[in-house]
Amino acid sequence: MGNMVALVGRPNVGKSTLFNRLTESRNAIVHETSGVTRDRHYGKCVWNGIEFSVIDTGGYIEGSGNIIENETRKQVLLAIEEADVILFLVDVAEGLSALDEELALMLRRSDKRVLLVVNKADNNVRYWDAGVFYQLGLGEPYPVSAVNGSGTGELLDEVVRCFVNAGSADAEDGLPRIAVVGRPNVGKSTLINSLLGEERSIVTPVAGTTRDSVHTLYKKYNHRFYLVDTAGIRKKGKVTGNIEFYSVLRSIRAIESADVCLLMIDAVQGFESQDMSILNIIRKNNKGLVLLVNKWDLVQKDSHTSRNFEQSILEKTAPFRDIPVIFISAINRQRIHKVIETAMEVYSNRMRKIPTSELNEHMQKVIEEYPPPSHRGKYIKIKYVTQLPTHAPSFAFFCNFPEHVTEAYKRFLENKLRAQYNFKGVPIQIFMRKK
Ligand code: GDP
Ligand code: GDP
């Protein structure tokens, strides 16, 4: 829970190259949800059985010259606040720069675990040159080559050691954990306060259920759940620089520690790319999702407005369109009850387990009616399907040529599952396996 690694460093040291290497799916156990476009800046890595998030801070920077340097400084500060482990990259081919020294100073002052990664150590000579970076005062350098992968194993060993030492003490009492996420100013705090301010709700802050976060036990309308309130999510303060980076970094921890995420968007501004970035993190973590269109009081409405609005959002989230959308006014407490009801429904959808016999009976009919397209004259036969015992719904279809089943066909199967069973608000994973 909440194992987050941030890659920081000046431009061109190799952050995005290392990011790609760490999050490549070929050695990751985490499979991509079908249809999810690969995020270039946020991904998952599994090493020695331990899963963690990796964020490439540099990926969010646009501009040149001084702008880049200023942004880099700001992002290092945010990474210090939000990440659990920081990989500080420097470039052995270029040597030490003034900006490296400045960033190192910021990192030394923080109490976060920082690993000094000396990149581009592609050969022996450069490997030994890594020693000059000792003077940054960040301890033993880890020479790596992001391009050819050398040294990354030792680095990852140390990264996961940091997590094991930090431990995790999550409340495992089986109550739903709900997080309110979204970019700054959409109304998250207003909603949380509306919820917490409700009369007759029993409010118990449970400190330290997750590092750096407080989960509030909430009891209302016969439901009991935790409201995930991470340090980052309600934090105010000037947002300067890249809003997308800011919102993403501030949301990751909350998303990871929740079962269901209430992704709030601003009705006046509409569904923007920053909202999509957060939605992608929710999908990538296979968390439940409810979309809240807030500030609905500010919108001029006729009888079609909400339906059109909903359709325009779901066009953007496609192929994942089976998402509840609720139009609310957090400030007027409009439809707050419905928000909770829907979150609870999504929670139980995410827990849904379909018995194997029932699943096969239904899906075999579907497959018979519309079998997978053959590949180069080979007939593809799906013999059997079973739901895997994972936290979030995932299904394994056993067949003779799993590698030749198209993405489009997997999506077709997913849609048929959604049409038959209620998985609203829940990402589904479809795997093809060799029998
Ligand atoms: P970023 O700006 O920090 O994200 O850096 P990039 O990942 O975009 O890399 C900048 C340049 O350095 C690219 O041309 C990469 O191919 C190159 N590069 C990255 N890692 C290595 C490495 O390990 N060895 C060498 N020789 N080049 C690298
Ligand atoms: P956060 O940054 O996402 O936590 O956003 P806040 O809860 O601080 O809200 C940002 C601003 O939007 C504040 O001025 C709120 O009063 C306002 N706001 C929040 N919810 C609503 C709403 O439903 N309607 C309107 N008109 N304003 C809202």
Short mmCIF file of N, CA, C and O in Angstrom, two decimals, residues 198-279:
data_model
loop_
_atom_site.label_atom_id
_atom_site.label_comp_id
_atom_site.label_asym_id
_atom_site.label_seq_id
_atom_site.Cartn_x
_atom_site.Cartn_y
_atom_site.Cartn_z
N GLU A 198 -22.54 15.93 8.23
CA GLU A 198 -23.88 15.37 8.32
C GLU A 198 -24.24 15.03 9.76
O GLU A 198 -23.44 14.47 10.49
N GLU A 199 -25.45 15.36 10.10
CA GLU A 199 -25.92 15.04 11.44
C GLU A 199 -25.96 13.53 11.64
O GLU A 199 -26.15 12.78 10.71
N ARG A 200 -25.84 13.12 12.85
CA ARG A 200 -25.97 11.73 13.25
C ARG A 200 -24.90 10.83 12.65
O ARG A 200 -24.95 9.62 12.81
N SER A 201 -23.96 11.37 11.93
CA SER A 201 -22.90 10.50 11.45
C SER A 201 -21.89 10.31 12.58
O SER A 201 -21.59 11.23 13.32
N ILE A 202 -21.39 9.11 12.68
CA ILE A 202 -20.40 8.85 13.72
C ILE A 202 -19.03 9.01 13.10
O ILE A 202 -18.70 8.35 12.12
N VAL A 203 -18.29 9.89 13.67
CA VAL A 203 -17.04 10.24 13.04
C VAL A 203 -15.88 9.86 13.96
O VAL A 203 -15.77 10.36 15.05
N THR A 204 -15.10 8.95 13.49
CA THR A 204 -13.94 8.53 14.28
C THR A 204 -12.69 8.61 13.43
O THR A 204 -12.52 7.81 12.53
N PRO A 205 -11.85 9.57 13.68
CA PRO A 205 -10.60 9.58 12.91
C PRO A 205 -9.70 8.45 13.39
O PRO A 205 -9.47 8.32 14.58
N VAL A 206 -9.27 7.64 12.48
CA VAL A 206 -8.37 6.54 12.83
C VAL A 206 -6.99 6.89 12.29
O VAL A 206 -6.75 6.77 11.11
N ALA A 207 -6.15 7.36 13.16
CA ALA A 207 -4.84 7.84 12.71
C ALA A 207 -3.95 6.67 12.34
O ALA A 207 -3.99 5.63 12.96
N GLY A 208 -3.17 6.90 11.30
CA GLY A 208 -2.12 5.96 10.98
C GLY A 208 -2.57 4.63 10.40
O GLY A 208 -1.83 3.67 10.41
N THR A 209 -3.80 4.54 9.93
CA THR A 209 -4.19 3.30 9.28
C THR A 209 -3.35 3.10 8.03
O THR A 209 -3.07 1.98 7.63
N THR A 210 -2.96 4.17 7.43
CA THR A 210 -1.98 4.11 6.36
C THR A 210 -1.00 5.24 6.67
O THR A 210 -1.41 6.24 7.22
N ARG A 211 0.23 5.03 6.33
CA ARG A 211 1.20 6.09 6.59
C ARG A 211 0.73 7.41 6.01
O ARG A 211 0.22 7.45 4.89
N ASP A 212 0.89 8.47 6.72
CA ASP A 212 0.58 9.82 6.24
C ASP A 212 -0.89 10.04 5.92
O ASP A 212 -1.24 10.95 5.20
N SER A 213 -1.74 9.19 6.37
CA SER A 213 -3.13 9.46 6.05
C SER A 213 -4.03 9.15 7.23
O SER A 213 -3.69 8.41 8.13
N VAL A 214 -5.16 9.77 7.21
CA VAL A 214 -6.14 9.54 8.25
C VAL A 214 -7.38 9.01 7.56
O VAL A 214 -7.86 9.59 6.60
N HIS A 215 -7.87 7.89 8.03
CA HIS A 215 -9.13 7.41 7.48
C HIS A 215 -10.21 7.69 8.50
O HIS A 215 -10.05 7.39 9.67
N THR A 216 -11.27 8.29 8.04
CA THR A 216 -12.35 8.60 8.96
C THR A 216 -13.43 7.56 8.84
O THR A 216 -13.95 7.31 7.75
N LEU A 217 -13.74 6.95 9.96
CA LEU A 217 -14.82 5.97 9.93
C LEU A 217 -16.13 6.72 9.93
O LEU A 217 -16.37 7.60 10.76
N TYR A 218 -16.96 6.41 9.00
CA TYR A 218 -18.16 7.18 8.77
C TYR A 218 -19.35 6.24 8.78
O TYR A 218 -19.30 5.14 8.24
N LYS A 219 -20.38 6.65 9.44
CA LYS A 219 -21.57 5.79 9.50
C LYS A 219 -22.78 6.64 9.17
O LYS A 219 -23.08 7.62 9.84
N LYS A 220 -23.44 6.26 8.11
CA LYS A 220 -24.56 7.08 7.66
C LYS A 220 -25.44 6.25 6.77
O LYS A 220 -24.95 5.42 6.01
N TYR A 221 -26.70 6.49 6.81
CA TYR A 221 -27.66 5.77 5.96
C TYR A 221 -27.42 4.26 6.02
O TYR A 221 -27.41 3.58 5.00
N ASN A 222 -27.12 3.77 7.20
CA ASN A 222 -26.87 2.34 7.37
C ASN A 222 -25.61 1.83 6.67
O ASN A 222 -25.48 0.64 6.45
N HIS A 223 -24.74 2.71 6.31
CA HIS A 223 -23.49 2.26 5.71
C HIS A 223 -22.34 2.63 6.62
O HIS A 223 -22.34 3.69 7.23
N ARG A 224 -21.36 1.75 6.64
CA ARG A 224 -20.13 2.09 7.35
C ARG A 224 -18.98 2.00 6.38
O ARG A 224 -18.83 1.05 5.63
N PHE A 225 -18.18 3.03 6.37
CA PHE A 225 -17.03 3.02 5.44
C PHE A 225 -15.98 4.00 5.94
O PHE A 225 -16.25 4.82 6.82
N TYR A 226 -14.80 3.89 5.36
CA TYR A 226 -13.74 4.84 5.67
C TYR A 226 -13.66 5.87 4.56
O TYR A 226 -13.72 5.53 3.37
N LEU A 227 -13.53 7.10 4.96
CA LEU A 227 -13.25 8.14 4.00
C LEU A 227 -11.74 8.35 4.04
O LEU A 227 -11.18 8.72 5.08
N VAL A 228 -11.10 8.06 2.92
CA VAL A 228 -9.64 8.16 2.86
C VAL A 228 -9.26 9.63 2.76
O VAL A 228 -9.73 10.33 1.86
N ASP A 229 -8.47 10.06 3.67
CA ASP A 229 -8.09 11.46 3.66
C ASP A 229 -6.58 11.55 3.78
O ASP A 229 -6.04 11.57 4.86
N THR A 230 -5.91 11.53 2.65
CA THR A 230 -4.45 11.56 2.72
C THR A 230 -3.98 12.99 2.94
O THR A 230 -4.72 13.93 2.69
N ALA A 231 -2.77 13.10 3.41
CA ALA A 231 -2.22 14.42 3.68
C ALA A 231 -2.34 15.30 2.45
O ALA A 231 -2.67 16.47 2.52
N GLY A 232 -2.10 14.71 1.29
CA GLY A 232 -2.02 15.52 0.08
C GLY A 232 -3.35 16.01 -0.45
O GLY A 232 -3.44 17.06 -1.07
N ILE A 233 -4.39 15.26 -0.18
CA ILE A 233 -5.58 15.47 -0.98
C ILE A 233 -6.32 16.77 -0.67
O ILE A 233 -6.88 17.40 -1.55
N ARG A 234 -6.31 17.17 0.57
CA ARG A 234 -7.04 18.39 0.91
C ARG A 234 -6.11 19.59 1.07
O ARG A 234 -6.55 20.69 1.32
N LYS A 235 -4.84 19.30 0.94
CA LYS A 235 -3.85 20.33 1.18
C LYS A 235 -4.10 21.55 0.30
O LYS A 235 -4.27 21.45 -0.90
N LYS A 236 -4.10 22.69 0.93
CA LYS A 236 -4.29 23.92 0.15
C LYS A 236 -2.92 24.54 -0.11
O LYS A 236 -1.90 24.05 0.31
N GLY A 237 -2.94 25.64 -0.76
CA GLY A 237 -1.68 26.31 -1.03
C GLY A 237 -1.65 26.63 -2.49
O GLY A 237 -2.43 26.10 -3.26
N LYS A 238 -0.77 27.52 -2.82
CA LYS A 238 -0.72 27.97 -4.20
C LYS A 238 -0.33 26.81 -5.11
O LYS A 238 0.63 26.09 -4.84
N VAL A 239 -1.08 26.63 -6.15
CA VAL A 239 -0.68 25.66 -7.15
C VAL A 239 -0.03 26.43 -8.28
O VAL A 239 -0.69 27.15 -9.02
N THR A 240 1.27 26.27 -8.38
CA THR A 240 1.94 26.94 -9.49
C THR A 240 2.54 25.84 -10.36
O THR A 240 2.74 24.73 -9.89
N GLY A 241 2.79 26.18 -11.60
CA GLY A 241 3.39 25.18 -12.46
C GLY A 241 2.35 24.22 -12.98
O GLY A 241 1.19 24.56 -13.12
N ASN A 242 2.81 23.01 -13.24
CA ASN A 242 1.98 22.06 -13.95
C ASN A 242 0.91 21.43 -13.07
O ASN A 242 1.18 20.65 -12.18
N ILE A 243 -0.35 21.81 -13.35
CA ILE A 243 -1.47 21.34 -12.55
C ILE A 243 -1.64 19.83 -12.66
O ILE A 243 -2.01 19.16 -11.72
N GLU A 244 -1.37 19.31 -13.85
CA GLU A 244 -1.56 17.88 -14.04
C GLU A 244 -0.62 17.09 -13.13
O GLU A 244 -1.03 16.16 -12.44
N PHE A 245 0.63 17.51 -13.10
CA PHE A 245 1.60 16.85 -12.25
C PHE A 245 1.16 16.91 -10.80
O PHE A 245 1.17 15.93 -10.08
N TYR A 246 0.75 18.09 -10.41
CA TYR A 246 0.32 18.34 -9.04
C TYR A 246 -0.85 17.44 -8.67
O TYR A 246 -0.84 16.75 -7.67
N SER A 247 -1.89 17.43 -9.53
CA SER A 247 -3.08 16.63 -9.18
C SER A 247 -2.78 15.14 -9.16
O SER A 247 -3.27 14.42 -8.31
N VAL A 248 -1.99 14.71 -10.13
CA VAL A 248 -1.67 13.29 -10.20
C VAL A 248 -0.90 12.85 -8.96
O VAL A 248 -1.26 11.91 -8.27
N LEU A 249 0.15 13.60 -8.66
CA LEU A 249 0.99 13.22 -7.53
C LEU A 249 0.20 13.22 -6.23
O LEU A 249 0.35 12.35 -5.38
N ARG A 250 -0.67 14.20 -6.10
CA ARG A 250 -1.47 14.31 -4.88
C ARG A 250 -2.55 13.25 -4.78
O ARG A 250 -3.11 13.04 -3.72
N SER A 251 -2.90 12.62 -5.90
CA SER A 251 -3.99 11.64 -5.87
C SER A 251 -3.53 10.20 -5.70
O SER A 251 -4.30 9.36 -5.25
N ILE A 252 -2.29 9.93 -6.10
CA ILE A 252 -1.86 8.53 -6.19
C ILE A 252 -2.04 7.77 -4.88
O ILE A 252 -2.62 6.70 -4.84
N ARG A 253 -1.58 8.37 -3.80
CA ARG A 253 -1.63 7.66 -2.53
C ARG A 253 -3.08 7.37 -2.12
O ARG A 253 -3.39 6.28 -1.65
N ALA A 254 -3.94 8.36 -2.32
CA ALA A 254 -5.35 8.17 -1.95
C ALA A 254 -5.97 7.06 -2.79
O ALA A 254 -6.68 6.20 -2.27
N ILE A 255 -5.69 7.08 -4.09
CA ILE A 255 -6.27 6.07 -4.98
C ILE A 255 -5.81 4.68 -4.56
O ILE A 255 -6.59 3.75 -4.47
N GLU A 256 -4.51 4.58 -4.27
CA GLU A 256 -3.98 3.26 -3.94
C GLU A 256 -4.55 2.73 -2.63
O GLU A 256 -4.65 1.52 -2.45
N SER A 257 -4.91 3.63 -1.72
CA SER A 257 -5.41 3.09 -0.46
C SER A 257 -6.92 3.00 -0.41
O SER A 257 -7.48 2.71 0.64
N ALA A 258 -7.58 3.23 -1.54
CA ALA A 258 -9.04 3.17 -1.56
C ALA A 258 -9.54 1.93 -2.30
O ALA A 258 -8.80 1.30 -3.05
N ASP A 259 -10.79 1.58 -2.06
CA ASP A 259 -11.47 0.56 -2.86
C ASP A 259 -12.26 1.23 -3.98
O ASP A 259 -12.34 0.73 -5.09
N VAL A 260 -12.88 2.35 -3.62
CA VAL A 260 -13.70 3.10 -4.58
C VAL A 260 -13.24 4.56 -4.57
O VAL A 260 -13.06 5.15 -3.50
N CYS A 261 -13.04 5.12 -5.76
CA CYS A 261 -12.63 6.51 -5.86
C CYS A 261 -13.78 7.34 -6.42
O CYS A 261 -14.40 6.97 -7.41
N LEU A 262 -14.06 8.44 -5.75
CA LEU A 262 -15.02 9.40 -6.27
C LEU A 262 -14.20 10.45 -7.02
O LEU A 262 -13.52 11.26 -6.40
N LEU A 263 -14.21 10.36 -8.34
CA LEU A 263 -13.43 11.32 -9.12
C LEU A 263 -14.32 12.52 -9.42
O LEU A 263 -15.32 12.41 -10.13
N MET A 264 -13.91 13.64 -8.85
CA MET A 264 -14.73 14.83 -8.96
C MET A 264 -14.23 15.70 -10.11
O MET A 264 -13.03 15.93 -10.23
N ILE A 265 -15.18 16.17 -10.93
CA ILE A 265 -14.79 17.13 -11.96
C ILE A 265 -15.66 18.37 -11.82
O ILE A 265 -16.68 18.36 -11.15
N ASP A 266 -15.23 19.41 -12.47
CA ASP A 266 -15.90 20.70 -12.35
C ASP A 266 -16.86 20.87 -13.54
O ASP A 266 -16.44 20.85 -14.70
N ALA A 267 -18.14 21.04 -13.23
CA ALA A 267 -19.17 21.11 -14.28
C ALA A 267 -18.91 22.26 -15.25
O ALA A 267 -19.20 22.15 -16.44
N VAL A 268 -18.34 23.33 -14.75
CA VAL A 268 -18.14 24.49 -15.61
C VAL A 268 -16.97 24.24 -16.56
O VAL A 268 -17.00 24.63 -17.72
N GLN A 269 -15.96 23.57 -16.06
CA GLN A 269 -14.76 23.35 -16.88
C GLN A 269 -14.84 22.10 -17.74
O GLN A 269 -14.11 21.98 -18.72
N GLY A 270 -15.69 21.17 -17.36
CA GLY A 270 -15.81 19.95 -18.15
C GLY A 270 -14.72 18.94 -17.84
O GLY A 270 -13.89 19.17 -16.96
N PHE A 271 -14.74 17.85 -18.59
CA PHE A 271 -13.80 16.75 -18.36
C PHE A 271 -12.54 17.01 -19.18
O PHE A 271 -12.56 16.96 -20.40
N GLU A 272 -11.43 17.26 -18.48
CA GLU A 272 -10.21 17.66 -19.16
C GLU A 272 -9.13 16.59 -19.06
O GLU A 272 -9.31 15.58 -18.38
N SER A 273 -8.01 16.87 -19.72
CA SER A 273 -6.96 15.85 -19.77
C SER A 273 -6.42 15.52 -18.38
O SER A 273 -6.03 14.40 -18.10
N GLN A 274 -6.43 16.52 -17.48
CA GLN A 274 -5.96 16.24 -16.11
C GLN A 274 -6.89 15.25 -15.41
O GLN A 274 -6.45 14.42 -14.64
N ASP A 275 -8.18 15.39 -15.69
CA ASP A 275 -9.13 14.45 -15.11
C ASP A 275 -8.88 13.05 -15.66
O ASP A 275 -8.96 12.06 -14.94
N MET A 276 -8.56 13.01 -16.94
CA MET A 276 -8.28 11.73 -17.60
C MET A 276 -7.04 11.07 -16.99
O MET A 276 -7.00 9.85 -16.82
N SER A 277 -6.03 11.87 -16.67
CA SER A 277 -4.82 11.29 -16.07
C SER A 277 -5.15 10.61 -14.75
O SER A 277 -4.64 9.54 -14.44
N ILE A 278 -6.00 11.27 -13.97
CA ILE A 278 -6.36 10.68 -12.67
C ILE A 278 -7.20 9.43 -12.89
O ILE A 278 -7.00 8.40 -12.24
N LEU A 279 -8.12 9.51 -13.85
CA LEU A 279 -8.94 8.34 -14.16
C LEU A 279 -8.07 7.15 -14.58
O LEU A 279 -8.32 6.01 -14.20
#
